[in-house]
Amino acid sequence: MSQKSVIYLKDYTVPAFLVETVDLRFELDATATCVESVLRMRRNPQASPDESLCLFGHDSLELLSLSIDGVDLPSSAWLRQDEVLRLTVQLNETFELRCVTKINPEANTALEGLYLSDGMFCTQCEAEGFRRITFYPDRPDVMAVFTTTLIANKNEYPILLSNGNPVAQGSDETNHWVTWQDPFPKPAYLFALVAGDLSCAEDTFITQSGRAVKLQIYAEAKDLDKLGHAMESLKQSMRWDERVYGREYDLDIYMIVAVDFFNMGAMENKGLNIFNTSCVLAHPRTTTDAAFQRVESVVAHEYFHNWSGNRVTCRDWFQLSLKEGFTVFRDQCFSADMHSAAVRRVEDVTLLRTAQFAEDAGPMSHPVRPESFIEISNFYTLTVYEKGAEIVRMLHTLLGESLFRKGTDLYFDRHDGQAVTTDDFVACMEAVSQRDLTQFKRWYSQAGTPRLDVIDDYDADQGTYSLRFIQSTPPTPGQTEKYPLHIPLNLALFDSNGEVIPLSNGQSSQLLELTNEETTFVVEGLHEQPIPSLLRGFSAPVKLFYPYTEEQLSFLLTYEMDGFSRWDAGQQLAVRLLQARILKGGKVEEELPKTIVAAWKVLLENASDDPAMASLLLTLPTEAYLSEISSVIDVDAIFHARRTVRRQLAQALETQWLTLYNEMGSEERYRPDSSEMARRSLKNTCLSYLMALDSPTYLALAEQQFAESDNMTEQFAALSAVVYSVFTDSAREMLDEFLNQWQHESLVMNQWLALQAADPKAGALSRVKALLEHPVYDSRNPNKLRAVISTFCNQNTVNFHGLDGEGYRFLADKIIELDKQNPQVASRLLTPLTRWKRYDDQRQALMKAQLQRIIESGDLSGDVYEVLSKSMA
Ligand code: TRP
Ligand code: ZN
């Protein structure tokens, strides 16, 4: 078993040595790259003077030489153990450390450090990848000015990139070299280099102070036509950050590089972002609207990191949410401004309430600022990102727009060039608002999803209405005792005509701040019992429990103006119905309640007013959400209940679906703008309902859409509708045709793979195993692994959770295999098995047996070991 030890926040100490400058020299070679690093170092006056110098270096590093102030050190001058190299010689106050290492990028399948992606060199250093490149004090609070020289064969690697500005270059017969300098001190995790045969799209951005910034997006030549959307998104992001946060870009050049082999979405390396191709390439013919939006928000996210992450960075990795939570909040607000704010809020809340709540209820539950970890890569989680963003949003809600902006101005000003903590961030919000946010900070330290029970009472004689709020948080692993949180709750009351009742502040809504275990809020002078809308805008990441009647939910669906709350009322209405049927096994065929049919009918009739929102309103809660809110997850019942209700809604309102489908059609050429995306989304929602009717008429409609559409959104929606239908022969034909058409487009093939991996029809596991043998599959590429394995295990619930246990065995086999190749990806894939406690006894036993089998399979990475051990505890 792995020897990795637990690292604790409480053990933090300042670095013993600081690095002023780093000079790196890479002689790039696929199997033997030589890295020379020269560090100007000095003892940290704030550290104890007798601490020795410790550098981090991965096992895979071959140390060729180490010298201090020009004197070579003998191997007796250091101790190398695990990931640490400790110098045992006496050191001066300041000195120059030179280190030469040899690494093998081609053998690097973990995709951390320096590796090859489709023959081009690239790096991924966050969180601790730099230690796979050279020995270095690789921790985020050690910030240095980097100068990097890249030397490589000029034919094979004509483009040589690193952080900052190019300052010198040259070449000889075979090789060329470029030197890059980044004037901004940064931690090693923000270092990057790229070398390869790349093409680029170029543009210019003039900042608000009038400086010209060169923008370049690099990709393989074949993808040059797919860079326009990312470029537009980048310029929009730059403008937005100037307007909304007053933040300007600081270097003369901003580069993005698209690589096909990448563990995550993208990386904010200073001046040289590296992106998963899936988050940067976009073209109407090959990219769906959803993917267009993802590109826009990831480009924005990485750009915003230039201030929230790079200029002001994290003191240690426990503070990860300082940059991630804040930056997610920033990219959410950006997308909200670019499109529909209500739609974006619904999407963000959906992700939080399904996936983050599930994480919070599972064995990996941890606070937004964790207290300990074995492998930091395991903490790039929905909790740190999405719940972290909710914390920043709550600060924004509590302080209001203008004070919040004062707070961020102070934060960027006070901490520019520093590595700081979430406490420092909140301290700025306290300073500008004169508020005491001590209790609020529990959101960072307390794990688990709070529950908020609401009990109301109306006294008709007195005309008083009282709301009692009771908050509690269930225990989470390692944290049994929970304390009350500071919960901002946005409230509105409606009268029976659907009008909002002005509250004591004279406004139509009021922000309550719930800080005690129990709070009662009283409204006086009412003439009738009001209908409360609680948690408008999802003002806090809690589970709200209030015994709404179906009539009240229908009422809110009709009258609530807050987009999120209106949508949520509709969802809760559907949840009621689905839950009742799930309890009966899901296959019941009783008639739909009139309230639901009536509500959906009104939604359909008014859908064209706001097609994007309508599409969300008309979509039933997902299996994932229904699972999350179940006490014991009954996968089959959930699947069948949802499927049956869908078909019944399709039947009950068939003409309306068809009318709306036709209404949402268009003869115009594709445009990726908000209104067109909304139209296509609603059109495709209609198609998928119609296809639930198993009618050849609608099969023909889907086939026509497949054949005639000029864009991937419509083509793929038609394909999906047919693949998930009863028309298996047509599905096979269409899949083959699609393969034929797009086999050379790697990202399209990911979609093709994922669609089949998610197909719930019987026999899915053998189809999935066949996909793993298909020529378009590549077991080294994380995007392909995710498309097939992750999709099958997370989305194809009925098959993955099949009672023969073969789905579980399949995943365990894959993890054992993959852990040797890519621990970060292996560890993430493990998630569905770790949730075993949520299922029935029979499945629990089967799942645990597979977890046990992984444990016993032999030498595991720290990544997988940490998740396994926590899941079995
Ligand atoms: N900082 C990146 C982001 O959120 C996250 C990231 C990219 C990452 N690649 C990674 C984290 C690899 C861990 C490992 O934008
Ligand atoms: Zn990020």
mmCIF file of C-alpha atoms in Angstrom, residues 307-586:
data_model
loop_
_atom_site.group_PDB
_atom_site.id
_atom_site.type_symbol
_atom_site.label_atom_id
_atom_site.label_comp_id
_atom_site.label_asym_id
_atom_site.label_seq_id
_atom_site.Cartn_x
_atom_site.Cartn_y
_atom_site.Cartn_z
ATOM 1 C CA TRP A 307 -6.386 38.063 -10.962
ATOM 2 C CA SER A 308 -8.220 35.567 -8.775
ATOM 3 C CA GLY A 309 -5.482 32.966 -8.583
ATOM 4 C CA ASN A 310 -2.375 34.308 -10.269
ATOM 5 C CA ARG A 311 -1.840 37.888 -9.120
ATOM 6 C CA VAL A 312 -3.294 36.878 -5.761
ATOM 7 C CA THR A 313 -2.659 33.191 -5.167
ATOM 8 C CA CYS A 314 -3.163 30.557 -2.463
ATOM 9 C CA ARG A 315 -0.917 30.248 0.583
ATOM 10 C CA ASP A 316 -1.342 26.459 0.632
ATOM 11 C CA TRP A 317 -3.598 23.939 -1.082
ATOM 12 C CA PHE A 318 -6.116 23.967 1.749
ATOM 13 C CA GLN A 319 -6.985 27.422 0.437
ATOM 14 C CA LEU A 320 -7.797 26.110 -3.029
ATOM 15 C CA SER A 321 -11.325 27.514 -2.923
ATOM 16 C CA LEU A 322 -9.860 30.993 -2.441
ATOM 17 C CA LYS A 323 -9.118 30.958 -6.146
ATOM 18 C CA GLU A 324 -11.520 28.311 -7.422
ATOM 19 C CA GLY A 325 -14.694 29.251 -5.570
ATOM 20 C CA PHE A 326 -14.163 32.918 -6.338
ATOM 21 C CA THR A 327 -13.314 32.265 -9.991
ATOM 22 C CA VAL A 328 -16.302 29.970 -10.501
ATOM 23 C CA PHE A 329 -18.508 32.695 -9.038
ATOM 24 C CA ARG A 330 -16.934 35.151 -11.473
ATOM 25 C CA ASP A 331 -17.458 32.902 -14.495
ATOM 26 C CA GLN A 332 -21.050 32.185 -13.436
ATOM 27 C CA CYS A 333 -21.805 35.913 -13.293
ATOM 28 C CA PHE A 334 -20.106 36.424 -16.645
ATOM 29 C CA SER A 335 -22.252 33.777 -18.358
ATOM 30 C CA ALA A 336 -25.325 35.141 -16.618
ATOM 31 C CA ASP A 337 -24.556 38.534 -18.179
ATOM 32 C CA MET A 338 -23.888 37.047 -21.608
ATOM 33 C CA HIS A 339 -27.076 34.971 -21.706
ATOM 34 C CA SER A 340 -30.061 34.506 -19.425
ATOM 35 C CA ALA A 341 -29.221 34.989 -15.751
ATOM 36 C CA ALA A 342 -32.137 32.842 -14.618
ATOM 37 C CA VAL A 343 -31.223 29.969 -16.919
ATOM 38 C CA ARG A 344 -27.613 30.026 -15.804
ATOM 39 C CA ARG A 345 -28.702 30.069 -12.149
ATOM 40 C CA VAL A 346 -30.927 27.056 -12.678
ATOM 41 C CA GLU A 347 -28.073 25.172 -14.331
ATOM 42 C CA ASP A 348 -25.613 26.027 -11.568
ATOM 43 C CA VAL A 349 -28.050 25.101 -8.817
ATOM 44 C CA THR A 350 -28.868 21.846 -10.576
ATOM 45 C CA LEU A 351 -25.202 20.862 -10.603
ATOM 46 C CA LEU A 352 -24.812 21.842 -6.978
ATOM 47 C CA ARG A 353 -27.951 20.123 -5.753
ATOM 48 C CA THR A 354 -27.299 16.888 -7.571
ATOM 49 C CA ALA A 355 -23.566 16.355 -7.649
ATOM 50 C CA GLN A 356 -22.227 18.547 -4.828
ATOM 51 C CA PHE A 357 -24.946 17.564 -2.375
ATOM 52 C CA ALA A 358 -24.230 13.925 -3.215
ATOM 53 C CA GLU A 359 -20.528 14.475 -2.574
ATOM 54 C CA ASP A 360 -21.352 16.150 0.730
ATOM 55 C CA ALA A 361 -23.431 13.149 1.750
ATOM 56 C CA GLY A 362 -20.760 10.616 0.772
ATOM 57 C CA PRO A 363 -17.510 9.346 2.258
ATOM 58 C CA MET A 364 -15.397 12.079 0.629
ATOM 59 C CA SER A 365 -17.436 14.866 2.240
ATOM 60 C CA HIS A 366 -15.104 17.681 3.248
ATOM 61 C CA PRO A 367 -15.266 21.360 4.101
ATOM 62 C CA VAL A 368 -14.735 23.961 1.352
ATOM 63 C CA ARG A 369 -11.454 24.550 3.145
ATOM 64 C CA PRO A 370 -10.356 20.985 3.949
ATOM 65 C CA GLU A 371 -8.398 20.244 7.138
ATOM 66 C CA SER A 372 -6.307 17.417 5.748
ATOM 67 C CA PHE A 373 -5.556 15.425 2.632
ATOM 68 C CA ILE A 374 -3.347 12.667 1.340
ATOM 69 C CA GLU A 375 -3.436 13.645 -2.312
ATOM 70 C CA ILE A 376 -4.429 17.213 -3.157
ATOM 71 C CA SER A 377 -5.616 16.179 -6.637
ATOM 72 C CA ASN A 378 -8.540 14.494 -4.902
ATOM 73 C CA PHE A 379 -9.700 17.890 -3.623
ATOM 74 C CA TYR A 380 -10.445 19.529 -6.933
ATOM 75 C CA THR A 381 -14.033 18.827 -6.100
ATOM 76 C CA LEU A 382 -17.526 20.137 -6.570
ATOM 77 C CA THR A 383 -17.370 21.194 -2.937
ATOM 78 C CA VAL A 384 -14.283 23.364 -3.409
ATOM 79 C CA TYR A 385 -15.479 24.734 -6.762
ATOM 80 C CA GLU A 386 -19.264 24.921 -6.670
ATOM 81 C CA LYS A 387 -20.021 25.201 -2.970
ATOM 82 C CA GLY A 388 -17.030 27.551 -2.770
ATOM 83 C CA ALA A 389 -18.699 29.715 -5.424
ATOM 84 C CA GLU A 390 -21.924 29.699 -3.393
ATOM 85 C CA ILE A 391 -20.017 31.058 -0.406
ATOM 86 C CA VAL A 392 -18.715 33.964 -2.456
ATOM 87 C CA ARG A 393 -22.216 34.482 -3.856
ATOM 88 C CA MET A 394 -23.625 34.645 -0.302
ATOM 89 C CA LEU A 395 -21.040 37.309 0.556
ATOM 90 C CA HIS A 396 -22.185 39.197 -2.530
ATOM 91 C CA THR A 397 -25.810 38.823 -1.397
ATOM 92 C CA LEU A 398 -25.102 39.906 2.174
ATOM 93 C CA LEU A 399 -22.972 42.925 1.272
ATOM 94 C CA GLY A 400 -24.739 43.970 -1.909
ATOM 95 C CA GLU A 401 -23.170 44.735 -5.277
ATOM 96 C CA SER A 402 -21.344 47.906 -4.364
ATOM 97 C CA LEU A 403 -19.803 46.877 -1.033
ATOM 98 C CA PHE A 404 -18.827 43.530 -2.528
ATOM 99 C CA ARG A 405 -16.936 45.360 -5.271
ATOM 100 C CA LYS A 406 -15.232 47.522 -2.647
ATOM 101 C CA GLY A 407 -14.246 44.293 -0.929
ATOM 102 C CA THR A 408 -12.729 42.744 -4.039
ATOM 103 C CA ASP A 409 -10.908 45.993 -4.846
ATOM 104 C CA LEU A 410 -9.409 45.941 -1.390
ATOM 105 C CA TYR A 411 -8.533 42.253 -1.723
ATOM 106 C CA PHE A 412 -6.714 42.678 -5.045
ATOM 107 C CA ASP A 413 -4.997 45.814 -3.839
ATOM 108 C CA ARG A 414 -3.962 44.589 -0.416
ATOM 109 C CA HIS A 415 -2.793 41.153 -1.544
ATOM 110 C CA ASP A 416 -1.410 41.740 -5.028
ATOM 111 C CA GLY A 417 1.643 39.521 -5.448
ATOM 112 C CA GLN A 418 0.871 37.522 -2.314
ATOM 113 C CA ALA A 419 -0.160 33.996 -1.429
ATOM 114 C CA VAL A 420 -3.084 34.258 0.969
ATOM 115 C CA THR A 421 -5.953 32.476 2.697
ATOM 116 C CA THR A 422 -9.744 32.432 2.607
ATOM 117 C CA ASP A 423 -9.607 34.285 5.937
ATOM 118 C CA ASP A 424 -7.746 37.100 4.193
ATOM 119 C CA PHE A 425 -10.492 37.249 1.576
ATOM 120 C CA VAL A 426 -13.261 37.456 4.154
ATOM 121 C CA ALA A 427 -11.253 40.012 6.156
ATOM 122 C CA CYS A 428 -11.466 42.371 3.167
ATOM 123 C CA MET A 429 -15.240 41.905 3.056
ATOM 124 C CA GLU A 430 -15.371 42.643 6.783
ATOM 125 C CA ALA A 431 -13.219 45.740 6.403
ATOM 126 C CA VAL A 432 -15.373 47.368 3.736
ATOM 127 C CA SER A 433 -18.705 46.451 5.305
ATOM 128 C CA GLN A 434 -17.842 46.895 8.978
ATOM 129 C CA ARG A 435 -19.514 43.558 9.549
ATOM 130 C CA ASP A 436 -18.399 40.704 11.729
ATOM 131 C CA LEU A 437 -18.292 37.642 9.488
ATOM 132 C CA THR A 438 -16.857 35.257 12.091
ATOM 133 C CA GLN A 439 -19.886 33.009 12.075
ATOM 134 C CA PHE A 440 -20.209 33.258 8.329
ATOM 135 C CA LYS A 441 -16.753 31.696 7.980
ATOM 136 C CA ARG A 442 -18.166 28.402 9.244
ATOM 137 C CA TRP A 443 -19.243 27.879 5.654
ATOM 138 C CA TYR A 444 -15.568 27.282 4.911
ATOM 139 C CA SER A 445 -14.821 24.958 7.799
ATOM 140 C CA GLN A 446 -17.997 22.945 8.255
ATOM 141 C CA ALA A 447 -18.709 20.081 5.863
ATOM 142 C CA GLY A 448 -22.117 18.755 4.910
ATOM 143 C CA THR A 449 -25.284 20.272 3.476
ATOM 144 C CA PRO A 450 -27.369 22.159 6.029
ATOM 145 C CA ARG A 451 -31.037 21.381 6.171
ATOM 146 C CA LEU A 452 -33.544 24.108 6.764
ATOM 147 C CA ASP A 453 -36.985 23.158 8.022
ATOM 148 C CA VAL A 454 -39.668 25.784 7.742
ATOM 149 C CA ILE A 455 -42.921 25.740 9.684
ATOM 150 C CA ASP A 456 -45.443 28.502 9.207
ATOM 151 C CA ASP A 457 -48.533 29.620 11.024
ATOM 152 C CA TYR A 458 -51.224 32.096 10.095
ATOM 153 C CA ASP A 459 -53.373 33.720 12.711
ATOM 154 C CA ALA A 460 -56.426 34.955 10.835
ATOM 155 C CA ASP A 461 -57.798 36.962 13.780
ATOM 156 C CA GLN A 462 -54.591 38.931 14.265
ATOM 157 C CA GLY A 463 -53.576 38.950 10.626
ATOM 158 C CA THR A 464 -50.112 37.746 11.595
ATOM 159 C CA TYR A 465 -48.058 35.233 9.752
ATOM 160 C CA SER A 466 -45.038 33.600 11.308
ATOM 161 C CA LEU A 467 -42.290 31.546 9.746
ATOM 162 C CA ARG A 468 -40.145 29.357 11.952
ATOM 163 C CA PHE A 469 -36.781 28.338 10.518
ATOM 164 C CA ILE A 470 -34.889 25.450 12.058
ATOM 165 C CA GLN A 471 -31.424 24.694 10.730
ATOM 166 C CA SER A 472 -29.284 21.615 11.272
ATOM 167 C CA THR A 473 -26.404 19.885 9.534
ATOM 168 C CA PRO A 474 -26.052 16.102 9.595
ATOM 169 C CA PRO A 475 -22.706 14.723 10.797
ATOM 170 C CA THR A 476 -20.035 14.074 8.169
ATOM 171 C CA PRO A 477 -16.939 11.844 8.344
ATOM 172 C CA GLY A 478 -14.565 13.202 10.983
ATOM 173 C CA GLN A 479 -16.932 16.044 11.882
ATOM 174 C CA THR A 480 -19.749 14.934 14.125
ATOM 175 C CA GLU A 481 -20.520 18.177 15.868
ATOM 176 C CA LYS A 482 -22.152 20.871 13.780
ATOM 177 C CA TYR A 483 -22.855 24.518 14.528
ATOM 178 C CA PRO A 484 -25.428 26.959 13.183
ATOM 179 C CA LEU A 485 -24.461 28.752 10.001
ATOM 180 C CA HIS A 486 -25.121 32.296 8.858
ATOM 181 C CA ILE A 487 -27.755 31.657 6.183
ATOM 182 C CA PRO A 488 -29.012 34.443 3.918
ATOM 183 C CA LEU A 489 -32.566 33.635 2.941
ATOM 184 C CA ASN A 490 -34.340 35.628 0.307
ATOM 185 C CA LEU A 491 -38.076 35.620 0.959
ATOM 186 C CA ALA A 492 -41.233 36.845 -0.779
ATOM 187 C CA LEU A 493 -44.886 36.454 0.180
ATOM 188 C CA PHE A 494 -47.709 36.282 -2.315
ATOM 189 C CA ASP A 495 -51.400 36.986 -1.915
ATOM 190 C CA SER A 496 -53.999 34.769 -3.546
ATOM 191 C CA ASN A 497 -54.140 36.989 -6.631
ATOM 192 C CA GLY A 498 -50.505 36.296 -7.308
ATOM 193 C CA GLU A 499 -49.337 39.745 -6.187
ATOM 194 C CA VAL A 500 -46.317 40.093 -3.920
ATOM 195 C CA ILE A 501 -47.073 41.476 -0.502
ATOM 196 C CA PRO A 502 -44.762 44.359 0.458
ATOM 197 C CA LEU A 503 -42.685 43.382 3.481
ATOM 198 C CA SER A 504 -41.651 45.503 6.453
ATOM 199 C CA ASN A 505 -38.759 46.956 4.462
ATOM 200 C CA GLY A 506 -41.310 48.204 1.932
ATOM 201 C CA GLN A 507 -39.821 45.938 -0.700
ATOM 202 C CA SER A 508 -41.294 42.981 -2.512
ATOM 203 C CA SER A 509 -38.696 40.657 -1.062
ATOM 204 C CA GLN A 510 -36.571 40.559 2.029
ATOM 205 C CA LEU A 511 -33.231 39.072 2.931
ATOM 206 C CA LEU A 512 -33.410 37.261 6.239
ATOM 207 C CA GLU A 513 -30.196 36.366 7.989
ATOM 208 C CA LEU A 514 -30.652 33.143 9.899
ATOM 209 C CA THR A 515 -27.850 32.751 12.399
ATOM 210 C CA ASN A 516 -29.416 30.690 15.161
ATOM 211 C CA GLU A 517 -30.522 27.108 15.271
ATOM 212 C CA GLU A 518 -34.033 28.497 15.323
ATOM 213 C CA THR A 519 -35.342 31.818 14.050
ATOM 214 C CA THR A 520 -38.895 33.055 13.834
ATOM 215 C CA PHE A 521 -39.940 35.755 11.430
ATOM 216 C CA VAL A 522 -43.294 37.455 11.834
ATOM 217 C CA VAL A 523 -45.269 39.570 9.375
ATOM 218 C CA GLU A 524 -48.230 41.570 10.572
ATOM 219 C CA GLY A 525 -51.250 43.271 9.087
ATOM 220 C CA LEU A 526 -52.187 40.583 6.584
ATOM 221 C CA HIS A 527 -55.674 39.964 5.292
ATOM 222 C CA GLU A 528 -55.241 36.418 4.163
ATOM 223 C CA GLN A 529 -52.791 33.568 4.518
ATOM 224 C CA PRO A 530 -49.864 34.294 2.205
ATOM 225 C CA ILE A 531 -48.011 31.826 0.021
ATOM 226 C CA PRO A 532 -44.309 31.997 0.823
ATOM 227 C CA SER A 533 -41.538 31.775 -1.727
ATOM 228 C CA LEU A 534 -38.537 30.708 0.301
ATOM 229 C CA LEU A 535 -34.896 30.771 -0.771
ATOM 230 C CA ARG A 536 -35.441 32.870 -3.871
ATOM 231 C CA GLY A 537 -32.544 32.701 -6.296
ATOM 232 C CA PHE A 538 -31.300 29.792 -4.180
ATOM 233 C CA SER A 539 -29.763 32.343 -1.833
ATOM 234 C CA ALA A 540 -27.932 29.697 0.237
ATOM 235 C CA PRO A 541 -26.723 26.133 -0.510
ATOM 236 C CA VAL A 542 -29.151 24.350 1.794
ATOM 237 C CA LYS A 543 -31.838 21.692 1.570
ATOM 238 C CA LEU A 544 -35.117 23.419 2.203
ATOM 239 C CA PHE A 545 -38.094 21.580 3.636
ATOM 240 C CA TYR A 546 -41.487 23.223 3.635
ATOM 241 C CA PRO A 547 -44.724 21.266 3.191
ATOM 242 C CA TYR A 548 -45.971 22.949 0.042
ATOM 243 C CA THR A 549 -49.252 21.694 -1.318
ATOM 244 C CA GLU A 550 -49.531 20.899 -5.002
ATOM 245 C CA GLU A 551 -51.777 23.931 -5.406
ATOM 246 C CA GLN A 552 -49.159 26.179 -3.854
ATOM 247 C CA LEU A 553 -46.459 24.802 -6.141
ATOM 248 C CA SER A 554 -48.669 25.333 -9.202
ATOM 249 C CA PHE A 555 -49.362 28.825 -7.915
ATOM 250 C CA LEU A 556 -45.652 29.648 -7.644
ATOM 251 C CA LEU A 557 -45.044 28.133 -11.054
ATOM 252 C CA THR A 558 -47.574 30.621 -12.382
ATOM 253 C CA TYR A 559 -46.850 33.776 -10.409
ATOM 254 C CA GLU A 560 -43.284 33.734 -9.094
ATOM 255 C CA MET A 561 -41.043 36.139 -11.047
ATOM 256 C CA ASP A 562 -37.802 34.865 -9.619
ATOM 257 C CA GLY A 563 -36.660 32.518 -12.378
ATOM 258 C CA PHE A 564 -35.014 29.991 -10.131
ATOM 259 C CA SER A 565 -37.902 29.746 -7.674
ATOM 260 C CA ARG A 566 -40.451 29.475 -10.432
ATOM 261 C CA TRP A 567 -38.491 26.656 -12.052
ATOM 262 C CA ASP A 568 -38.000 24.973 -8.704
ATOM 263 C CA ALA A 569 -41.738 25.009 -8.002
ATOM 264 C CA GLY A 570 -42.304 23.137 -11.255
ATOM 265 C CA GLN A 571 -39.566 20.661 -10.436
ATOM 266 C CA GLN A 572 -40.946 20.022 -6.967
ATOM 267 C CA LEU A 573 -44.331 19.354 -8.496
ATOM 268 C CA ALA A 574 -42.766 16.727 -10.730
ATOM 269 C CA VAL A 575 -40.659 15.366 -7.862
ATOM 270 C CA ARG A 576 -43.824 14.717 -5.821
ATOM 271 C CA LEU A 577 -45.341 12.668 -8.576
ATOM 272 C CA LEU A 578 -42.156 10.801 -9.384
ATOM 273 C CA GLN A 579 -41.406 9.989 -5.762
ATOM 274 C CA ALA A 580 -44.876 8.553 -5.261
ATOM 275 C CA ARG A 581 -44.358 6.288 -8.242
ATOM 276 C CA ILE A 582 -40.819 5.345 -7.266
ATOM 277 C CA LEU A 583 -42.197 4.039 -3.988
ATOM 278 C CA LYS A 584 -44.437 1.746 -6.025
ATOM 279 C CA GLY A 585 -41.563 0.440 -8.114
ATOM 280 C CA GLY A 586 -41.793 2.967 -10.920
#
